[in-house]
């Protein structure tokens, strides 16, 4: 075992994957804020081992089952040459079980490791951004004939903004950790956005539901080290029915700011419009006529919505005492909230510019 991970449960879990504890090494993988993910280097092969956060995913078996159904669908598409990315796959235990429950009743699963790949935390240039937009569009387009009703909703109301505002109201009223006075202005700012909140609610009444990824942050794409092109969409935990504007919005959230989501120097924050334009081109182009005119128009709302919603969620978790997102220090969630709400403000102020870019992209492609 490597020194990086010292977890007795891991030893027990590994034996279910034909791993000799003495002959493999385990190290943390990625920057997820919810699950705990490790790379296991074994004698013959490497694989990814993940403990699913039961506080967030109340029924971890549903997360695993959903992923299996989606992987199978994408594999079938790939075999028909209808999907150019690589589907990911989950690895059963030696007893052919889809997961292991350890002595603490924690759920673990193994996922195939795709070698010669890298992830990106910050988009480097518009060419790469266009690839990102295109990859996530190909993913959702390939799921357009997938029976959405076979998926279980892993987190109900995940992207329901009105519900997220209710959650914020609840923690503000409870103020369990006495943190409200340190973020009152931020809370007031969120509740002052009612016009935008109503606009989102009315739009969601009209948009069609699709099977969306719902966590399209840039580091949920694997890039090939040889071609530098996207190779696979990963982290299917929140694949559920949703709206295209959510997926586009999360790409904008994580690609178009010049700061990471917990960056603190907000006076330096700027929107990278060239990246926005490239994301929109890649996304709209790869969907082709599978995207309706209203869905296309909704993308600009999504671009504002996801930073706002994440701001509200980080703030809610801060007031609630950091029970949801992993944090590195006590003010981490409120710093993230400030960052995301600032990004929302910048995007909101320039919404006409964003609209024009999206419309021009669509015209250029048609
Ligand atoms: C969480 O753990 P990770 O990075 O896959 C969160 C997303 C947020 C993201 C913010 C289930 O995703 O919704 O956008 O953090 N996932 C869940 O970085 O809440
Ligand atoms: Mg995720």
Tab-separated table of C-alpha atoms and ligand atoms in Angstrom:
chain	number	residue	atom	x	y	z
A	1	UNK	CA	0.000	0.000	0.000
A	2	UNK	CA	1.263	3.482	-0.699
A	3	UNK	CA	1.676	5.809	2.247
A	4	UNK	CA	-0.728	8.325	0.739
A	5	UNK	CA	-3.828	6.372	1.683
A	6	UNK	CA	-4.037	4.767	5.063
A	7	UNK	CA	-7.446	3.228	5.242
A	8	UNK	CA	-8.062	-0.230	6.651
A	9	UNK	CA	-11.326	-0.544	4.720
A	10	UNK	CA	-9.383	-0.213	1.505
A	11	UNK	CA	-7.490	-3.425	2.218
A	12	UNK	CA	-10.719	-5.328	2.649
A	13	UNK	CA	-12.193	-3.764	-0.480
A	14	UNK	CA	-9.149	-4.496	-2.624
A	15	UNK	CA	-9.286	-8.214	-1.983
A	16	UNK	CA	-12.643	-8.198	-3.790
A	17	UNK	CA	-10.829	-7.048	-6.917
A	18	UNK	CA	-8.201	-9.787	-6.909
A	19	UNK	CA	-5.653	-7.364	-5.543
A	20	UNK	CA	-2.898	-8.375	-3.215
A	21	UNK	CA	-2.526	-5.546	-0.748
A	22	UNK	CA	1.258	-5.877	-0.709
A	23	UNK	CA	1.631	-5.682	-4.439
A	24	UNK	CA	-0.445	-2.669	-5.324
A	25	UNK	CA	-0.271	1.001	-4.520
A	26	UNK	CA	-3.182	3.343	-3.943
A	27	UNK	CA	-3.155	7.107	-4.379
A	28	UNK	CA	-5.862	9.804	-4.458
A	29	UNK	CA	-7.127	10.701	-7.932
A	30	UNK	CA	-8.791	13.875	-9.213
A	31	UNK	CA	-10.320	16.869	-7.473
A	32	UNK	CA	-13.908	15.774	-6.835
A	33	UNK	CA	-15.760	17.493	-3.991
A	34	UNK	CA	-18.051	14.584	-3.141
A	35	UNK	CA	-16.742	11.035	-3.605
A	36	UNK	CA	-13.314	9.703	-2.636
A	37	UNK	CA	-11.464	8.448	-5.687
A	38	UNK	CA	-8.204	6.488	-5.864
A	39	UNK	CA	-5.945	5.121	-8.543
A	40	UNK	CA	-4.935	1.543	-7.784
A	41	UNK	CA	-1.711	0.453	-9.452
A	42	UNK	CA	-1.807	-3.310	-9.597
A	43	UNK	CA	0.747	-5.830	-10.926
A	44	UNK	CA	-0.900	-6.296	-14.304
A	45	UNK	CA	-3.344	-3.462	-14.634
A	46	UNK	CA	-4.437	-0.212	-13.039
A	47	UNK	CA	-7.964	0.660	-12.091
A	48	UNK	CA	-9.946	3.378	-10.346
A	49	UNK	CA	-11.519	2.697	-6.972
A	50	UNK	CA	-14.184	4.974	-5.618
A	51	UNK	CA	-16.045	5.307	-2.344
A	52	UNK	CA	-19.445	6.835	-3.013
A	53	UNK	CA	-20.550	9.576	-0.635
A	54	UNK	CA	-23.673	8.234	1.066
A	55	UNK	CA	-24.536	11.601	2.556
A	56	UNK	CA	-24.978	12.957	-0.980
A	57	UNK	CA	-26.107	9.849	-2.864
A	58	UNK	CA	-28.653	8.281	-0.551
A	59	UNK	CA	-28.775	5.108	-2.640
A	60	UNK	CA	-25.279	4.495	-4.018
A	61	UNK	CA	-26.460	1.355	-5.826
A	62	UNK	CA	-28.630	3.601	-8.036
A	63	UNK	CA	-25.565	5.622	-9.065
A	64	UNK	CA	-23.784	2.408	-10.049
A	65	UNK	CA	-26.793	0.950	-11.819
A	66	UNK	CA	-27.432	4.153	-13.803
A	67	UNK	CA	-23.792	4.271	-14.886
A	68	UNK	CA	-23.988	0.659	-16.049
A	69	UNK	CA	-27.063	1.350	-18.207
A	70	UNK	CA	-25.493	4.438	-19.755
A	71	UNK	CA	-22.162	2.713	-20.389
A	72	UNK	CA	-23.945	-0.150	-22.158
A	73	UNK	CA	-25.943	2.243	-24.314
A	74	UNK	CA	-22.834	4.195	-25.304
A	75	UNK	CA	-20.947	0.990	-26.037
A	76	UNK	CA	-23.708	-0.137	-28.401
A	77	UNK	CA	-23.559	3.283	-30.122
A	78	UNK	CA	-19.796	3.003	-30.406
A	79	UNK	CA	-20.097	-0.426	-32.019
A	80	UNK	CA	-22.445	1.086	-34.604
A	81	UNK	CA	-19.988	3.942	-35.221
A	82	UNK	CA	-22.494	6.399	-33.794
A	83	UNK	CA	-20.337	7.579	-30.895
A	84	UNK	CA	-16.731	8.560	-31.357
A	85	UNK	CA	-15.685	8.906	-27.690
A	86	UNK	CA	-14.761	5.950	-25.455
A	87	UNK	CA	-17.463	4.692	-23.112
A	88	UNK	CA	-16.172	4.043	-19.611
A	89	UNK	CA	-16.839	0.774	-17.820
A	90	UNK	CA	-17.294	-0.497	-14.262
A	91	UNK	CA	-15.458	-3.595	-13.062
A	92	UNK	CA	-17.351	-6.278	-11.139
A	93	UNK	CA	-15.864	-7.939	-8.052
A	94	UNK	CA	-14.484	-11.502	-8.146
A	95	UNK	CA	-17.974	-12.580	-7.067
A	96	UNK	CA	-19.411	-10.679	-10.037
A	97	UNK	CA	-20.990	-8.023	-7.842
A	98	UNK	CA	-21.198	-4.410	-9.057
A	99	UNK	CA	-19.903	-2.983	-5.748
A	100	UNK	CA	-18.475	-3.814	-2.331
A	101	UNK	CA	-19.931	-2.730	1.003
A	102	UNK	CA	-17.213	-2.441	3.634
A	103	UNK	CA	-17.359	-2.918	7.397
A	104	UNK	CA	-18.541	0.682	7.853
A	105	UNK	CA	-21.363	0.135	5.352
A	106	UNK	CA	-19.587	2.320	2.802
A	107	UNK	CA	-20.092	1.570	-0.911
A	108	UNK	CA	-17.091	1.072	-3.186
A	109	UNK	CA	-16.925	0.445	-6.909
A	110	UNK	CA	-14.154	-0.085	-9.423
A	111	UNK	CA	-13.965	1.701	-12.762
A	112	UNK	CA	-11.737	0.887	-15.736
A	113	UNK	CA	-8.640	3.056	-16.018
A	114	UNK	CA	-7.998	4.549	-19.442
A	115	UNK	CA	-4.221	4.956	-19.877
A	116	UNK	CA	-2.428	7.779	-21.718
A	117	UNK	CA	-4.963	10.403	-20.744
A	118	UNK	CA	-4.918	13.699	-18.938
A	119	UNK	CA	-7.509	16.000	-17.415
A	120	UNK	CA	-7.601	19.763	-17.729
A	121	UNK	CA	-8.403	22.160	-14.890
A	122	UNK	CA	-8.261	25.318	-16.971
A	123	UNK	CA	-9.084	25.494	-20.660
A	124	UNK	CA	-5.999	26.567	-22.547
A	125	UNK	CA	-7.392	28.058	-25.753
A	126	UNK	CA	-10.523	28.318	-27.937
A	127	UNK	CA	-9.594	25.209	-29.948
A	128	UNK	CA	-9.679	23.148	-26.788
A	129	UNK	CA	-12.911	24.849	-25.641
A	130	UNK	CA	-14.601	23.951	-28.917
A	131	UNK	CA	-13.589	20.322	-28.376
A	132	UNK	CA	-15.066	20.434	-24.869
A	133	UNK	CA	-18.407	21.759	-26.141
A	134	UNK	CA	-18.469	19.175	-28.885
A	135	UNK	CA	-17.599	16.240	-26.580
A	136	UNK	CA	-20.361	16.928	-24.077
A	137	UNK	CA	-22.832	17.511	-26.933
A	138	UNK	CA	-21.885	14.165	-28.499
A	139	UNK	CA	-22.452	12.510	-25.128
A	140	UNK	CA	-25.996	13.859	-24.732
A	141	UNK	CA	-26.823	13.408	-28.420
A	142	UNK	CA	-25.811	9.721	-28.155
A	143	UNK	CA	-28.249	9.375	-25.256
A	144	UNK	CA	-31.150	10.983	-27.137
A	145	UNK	CA	-32.706	7.562	-27.817
A	146	UNK	CA	-31.893	6.168	-24.372
A	147	UNK	CA	-34.926	5.371	-22.280
A	148	UNK	CA	-34.670	8.062	-19.631
A	149	UNK	CA	-37.283	6.414	-17.446
A	150	UNK	CA	-34.889	3.515	-16.789
A	151	UNK	CA	-32.595	5.933	-14.927
A	152	UNK	CA	-33.171	6.548	-11.245
A	153	UNK	CA	-33.026	10.156	-10.126
A	154	UNK	CA	-29.859	9.994	-7.991
A	155	UNK	CA	-30.391	13.441	-6.429
A	156	UNK	CA	-33.966	14.733	-6.661
A	157	UNK	CA	-34.292	18.416	-7.690
A	158	UNK	CA	-30.569	18.574	-8.355
A	159	UNK	CA	-30.809	21.569	-10.684
A	160	UNK	CA	-34.095	22.975	-9.435
A	161	UNK	CA	-33.232	26.576	-8.614
A	162	UNK	CA	-36.428	27.322	-6.661
A	163	UNK	CA	-35.702	24.323	-4.444
A	164	UNK	CA	-32.109	25.503	-3.964
A	165	UNK	CA	-33.439	28.925	-2.885
A	166	UNK	CA	-35.766	27.205	-0.398
A	167	UNK	CA	-32.788	25.274	0.993
A	168	UNK	CA	-30.883	28.535	1.416
A	169	UNK	CA	-33.858	30.086	3.203
A	170	UNK	CA	-33.995	27.129	5.602
A	171	UNK	CA	-30.338	27.331	6.624
A	172	UNK	CA	-30.542	31.130	6.926
A	173	UNK	CA	-33.468	30.771	9.331
A	174	UNK	CA	-31.740	28.053	11.337
A	175	UNK	CA	-28.297	29.686	11.321
A	176	UNK	CA	-27.028	26.569	13.088
A	177	UNK	CA	-23.344	27.533	13.031
A	178	UNK	CA	-23.855	31.250	13.737
A	179	UNK	CA	-22.229	32.088	10.421
A	180	UNK	CA	-24.987	34.295	8.993
A	181	UNK	CA	-23.551	37.629	10.110
A	182	UNK	CA	-20.348	36.868	8.180
A	183	UNK	CA	-22.226	36.447	4.886
A	184	UNK	CA	-25.448	38.460	5.207
A	185	UNK	CA	-24.667	40.632	2.157
A	186	UNK	CA	-24.153	37.542	0.035
A	187	UNK	CA	-27.431	36.048	1.229
A	188	UNK	CA	-29.254	39.322	0.460
A	189	UNK	CA	-27.693	39.379	-2.988
A	190	UNK	CA	-29.040	35.881	-3.734
A	191	UNK	CA	-32.582	36.733	-2.678
A	192	UNK	CA	-32.461	39.980	-4.679
A	193	UNK	CA	-32.189	37.930	-7.902
A	194	UNK	CA	-35.904	37.076	-7.965
A	195	UNK	CA	-36.435	38.377	-11.520
A	196	UNK	CA	-33.768	35.983	-12.786
A	197	UNK	CA	-35.098	33.133	-10.630
A	198	UNK	CA	-38.591	33.652	-12.102
A	199	UNK	CA	-37.183	33.791	-15.610
A	200	UNK	CA	-35.492	30.423	-15.083
A	201	UNK	CA	-38.674	28.906	-13.621
A	202	UNK	CA	-40.740	30.032	-16.583
A	203	UNK	CA	-38.174	28.772	-19.108
A	204	UNK	CA	-37.977	25.331	-17.506
A	205	UNK	CA	-41.750	24.979	-18.024
A	206	UNK	CA	-41.173	25.193	-21.753
A	207	UNK	CA	-37.936	23.275	-22.380
A	208	UNK	CA	-37.864	19.585	-23.350
A	209	UNK	CA	-36.212	17.127	-20.949
A	210	UNK	CA	-33.150	15.244	-22.196
A	211	UNK	CA	-30.733	12.839	-20.522
A	212	UNK	CA	-28.055	15.285	-19.424
A	213	UNK	CA	-24.756	14.823	-17.623
A	214	UNK	CA	-25.322	17.599	-15.055
A	215	UNK	CA	-21.671	17.892	-14.007
A	216	UNK	CA	-19.955	18.993	-17.203
A	217	UNK	CA	-17.061	20.682	-15.537
A	218	UNK	CA	-13.961	20.676	-17.635
A	219	UNK	CA	-12.178	18.073	-15.502
A	220	UNK	CA	-14.896	15.514	-16.214
A	221	UNK	CA	-13.403	14.980	-19.667
A	222	UNK	CA	-10.378	12.800	-20.365
A	223	UNK	CA	-8.046	13.989	-23.122
A	224	UNK	CA	-5.772	11.684	-25.095
A	225	UNK	CA	-2.064	12.402	-24.564
A	226	UNK	CA	-1.259	11.483	-28.168
A	227	UNK	CA	-3.933	13.467	-30.023
A	228	UNK	CA	-4.750	16.073	-27.348
A	229	UNK	CA	-8.404	15.433	-28.241
A	230	UNK	CA	-11.223	14.537	-25.809
A	231	UNK	CA	-11.391	10.791	-25.355
A	232	UNK	CA	-14.058	10.095	-22.744
A	233	UNK	CA	-16.750	11.725	-20.639
A	234	UNK	CA	-16.398	10.582	-17.030
A	235	UNK	CA	-18.328	10.919	-13.736
A	236	UNK	CA	-21.838	9.820	-14.652
A	237	UNK	CA	-23.109	10.166	-11.062
A	238	UNK	CA	-25.634	12.867	-11.831
A	239	UNK	CA	-26.745	11.746	-15.301
A	240	UNK	CA	-30.461	12.293	-15.117
A	241	UNK	CA	-33.189	14.009	-17.014
A	242	UNK	CA	-32.436	17.690	-17.317
A	243	UNK	CA	-32.089	20.606	-19.696
A	244	UNK	CA	-29.307	21.319	-22.148
A	245	UNK	CA	-28.813	24.755	-20.594
A	246	UNK	CA	-27.610	23.059	-17.393
A	247	UNK	CA	-24.820	21.191	-19.172
A	248	UNK	CA	-23.825	24.185	-21.251
A	249	UNK	CA	-23.967	26.400	-18.167
A	250	UNK	CA	-21.623	24.182	-16.164
A	251	UNK	CA	-19.112	24.222	-19.019
A	252	UNK	CA	-19.257	28.006	-19.083
A	253	UNK	CA	-18.947	28.109	-15.304
A	254	UNK	CA	-15.764	26.061	-15.307
A	255	UNK	CA	-14.172	27.198	-18.578
A	256	UNK	CA	-14.950	30.885	-18.996
A	257	UNK	CA	-13.685	32.338	-15.749
A	258	UNK	CA	-9.998	33.182	-15.589
A	259	UNK	CA	-10.020	32.050	-11.930
A	260	UNK	CA	-10.669	28.605	-10.420
A	261	UNK	CA	-14.017	28.204	-8.594
A	262	UNK	CA	-12.381	28.963	-5.245
A	263	UNK	CA	-10.095	31.741	-6.498
A	264	UNK	CA	-10.194	34.693	-4.101
A	265	UNK	CA	-8.829	37.665	-6.028
A	266	UNK	CA	-12.195	38.641	-7.434
A	267	UNK	CA	-11.121	42.077	-8.652
A	268	UNK	CA	-9.097	40.161	-11.240
A	269	UNK	CA	-11.989	37.968	-12.382
A	270	UNK	CA	-12.886	38.298	-16.059
A	271	UNK	CA	-15.072	36.357	-18.491
A	272	UNK	CA	-13.132	34.781	-21.339
A	273	UNK	CA	-15.510	35.563	-24.208
A	274	UNK	CA	-13.374	33.842	-26.834
A	275	UNK	CA	-13.719	30.650	-24.802
A	276	UNK	CA	-17.479	31.210	-24.456
A	277	UNK	CA	-17.823	31.579	-28.191
A	278	UNK	CA	-15.806	28.413	-28.869
A	279	UNK	CA	-17.816	26.387	-26.340
A	280	UNK	CA	-21.051	27.549	-27.970
A	281	UNK	CA	-19.748	26.689	-31.452
A	282	UNK	CA	-18.669	23.210	-30.399
A	283	UNK	CA	-21.875	22.513	-28.495
A	284	UNK	CA	-24.347	23.837	-31.080
A	285	UNK	CA	-22.511	22.318	-34.023
A	286	UNK	CA	-22.241	18.829	-32.552
A	287	UNK	CA	-25.962	18.775	-31.723
A	288	UNK	CA	-26.992	19.879	-35.190
A	289	UNK	CA	-30.760	19.766	-35.620
A	290	UNK	CA	-31.179	17.742	-32.413
A	291	UNK	CA	-31.219	21.106	-30.553
A	292	UNK	CA	-34.418	23.163	-30.807
A	293	UNK	CA	-34.444	26.955	-31.249
A	294	UNK	CA	-35.683	27.434	-27.684
A	295	UNK	CA	-32.952	25.160	-26.324
A	296	UNK	CA	-30.393	27.225	-28.209
A	297	UNK	CA	-31.803	30.456	-26.796
A	298	UNK	CA	-31.759	28.947	-23.297
A	299	UNK	CA	-27.979	28.447	-23.372
A	300	UNK	CA	-27.325	32.043	-22.310
A	301	UNK	CA	-29.630	31.610	-19.323
A	302	UNK	CA	-27.807	28.383	-18.441
A	303	UNK	CA	-24.497	30.262	-18.552
A	304	UNK	CA	-25.759	32.580	-15.802
A	305	UNK	CA	-27.766	29.935	-13.971
A	306	UNK	CA	-25.035	27.451	-13.128
A	307	UNK	CA	-22.645	29.956	-11.495
A	308	UNK	CA	-25.605	31.405	-9.586
A	309	UNK	CA	-26.867	27.985	-8.500
A	310	UNK	CA	-23.404	26.860	-7.392
A	311	UNK	CA	-23.017	30.132	-5.492
A	312	UNK	CA	-26.293	29.417	-3.701
A	313	UNK	CA	-25.297	25.798	-3.014
A	314	UNK	CA	-21.847	26.700	-1.619
A	315	UNK	CA	-23.404	29.410	0.550
A	316	UNK	CA	-26.065	27.013	1.813
A	317	UNK	CA	-23.420	24.464	2.742
A	318	UNK	CA	-21.330	27.111	4.495
A	319	UNK	CA	-24.295	28.174	6.644
A	320	UNK	CA	-25.151	24.540	7.270
A	321	UNK	CA	-21.653	23.767	8.596
A	322	UNK	CA	-19.965	22.205	5.523
A	323	UNK	CA	-21.834	18.918	5.487
A	324	UNK	CA	-21.975	18.463	1.722
A	325	UNK	CA	-18.874	19.592	-0.179
A	326	UNK	CA	-15.369	18.601	0.882
A	327	UNK	CA	-13.631	21.706	2.246
A	328	UNK	CA	-9.969	22.387	2.961
A	329	UNK	CA	-10.556	25.142	5.542
A	330	UNK	CA	-13.435	26.767	7.391
A	331	UNK	CA	-14.173	29.595	4.960
A	332	UNK	CA	-13.698	27.481	1.815
A	333	UNK	CA	-17.398	27.251	0.948
A	334	UNK	CA	-18.054	30.951	1.448
A	335	UNK	CA	-15.035	31.778	-0.706
A	336	UNK	CA	-16.417	29.505	-3.415
A	337	UNK	CA	-19.834	31.166	-3.047
A	338	UNK	CA	-18.358	34.670	-3.446
A	339	UNK	CA	-16.432	33.541	-6.492
A	340	UNK	CA	-19.424	31.923	-8.201
A	341	UNK	CA	-21.803	34.792	-7.437
A	342	UNK	CA	-19.243	37.215	-8.821
A	343	UNK	CA	-18.999	35.163	-11.991
A	344	UNK	CA	-22.801	35.151	-12.220
A	345	UNK	CA	-22.812	38.960	-11.902
A	346	UNK	CA	-20.269	39.366	-14.694
A	347	UNK	CA	-22.141	37.012	-17.015
A	348	UNK	CA	-25.504	38.568	-16.124
A	349	UNK	CA	-24.228	42.059	-16.884
A	350	UNK	CA	-23.064	40.899	-20.318
A	351	UNK	CA	-26.052	38.723	-21.134
A	352	UNK	CA	-26.806	40.631	-24.366
A	353	UNK	CA	-23.261	40.029	-25.545
A	354	UNK	CA	-23.607	36.330	-24.701
A	355	UNK	CA	-26.923	36.191	-26.591
A	356	UNK	CA	-25.340	37.728	-29.637
A	357	UNK	CA	-22.422	35.309	-29.580
A	358	UNK	CA	-24.747	32.306	-29.304
A	359	UNK	CA	-27.013	33.568	-32.110
A	360	UNK	CA	-24.045	34.339	-34.361
A	361	UNK	CA	-22.638	30.845	-33.747
A	362	UNK	CA	-25.910	29.250	-34.750
A	363	UNK	CA	-26.108	31.400	-37.897
A	364	UNK	CA	-22.526	30.600	-38.862
A	365	UNK	CA	-23.145	26.884	-38.510
A	366	UNK	CA	-26.536	26.676	-40.298
B	1	LIG	C1	-19.475	18.389	-7.148
B	1	LIG	O1	-17.527	16.131	-6.765
B	1	LIG	P1	-17.661	16.694	-8.112
B	1	LIG	O2	-16.511	17.595	-8.428
B	1	LIG	O3	-17.843	15.638	-9.178
B	1	LIG	C2	-20.976	18.535	-7.301
B	1	LIG	C3	-21.292	19.337	-8.553
B	1	LIG	C4	-20.614	20.689	-8.470
B	1	LIG	C5	-19.115	20.514	-8.250
B	1	LIG	C6	-18.455	21.842	-7.989
B	1	LIG	C7	-23.154	15.502	-6.769
B	1	LIG	O4	-18.987	17.609	-8.194
B	1	LIG	O5	-22.690	19.535	-8.644
B	1	LIG	O6	-20.825	21.416	-9.660
B	1	LIG	O7	-18.861	19.660	-7.104
B	1	LIG	N1	-21.595	17.208	-7.384
B	1	LIG	C8	-22.660	16.885	-6.648
B	1	LIG	O8	-17.081	21.732	-8.136
B	1	LIG	O9	-23.211	17.677	-5.891
B	2	LIG	MG1	-19.460	14.838	-10.086
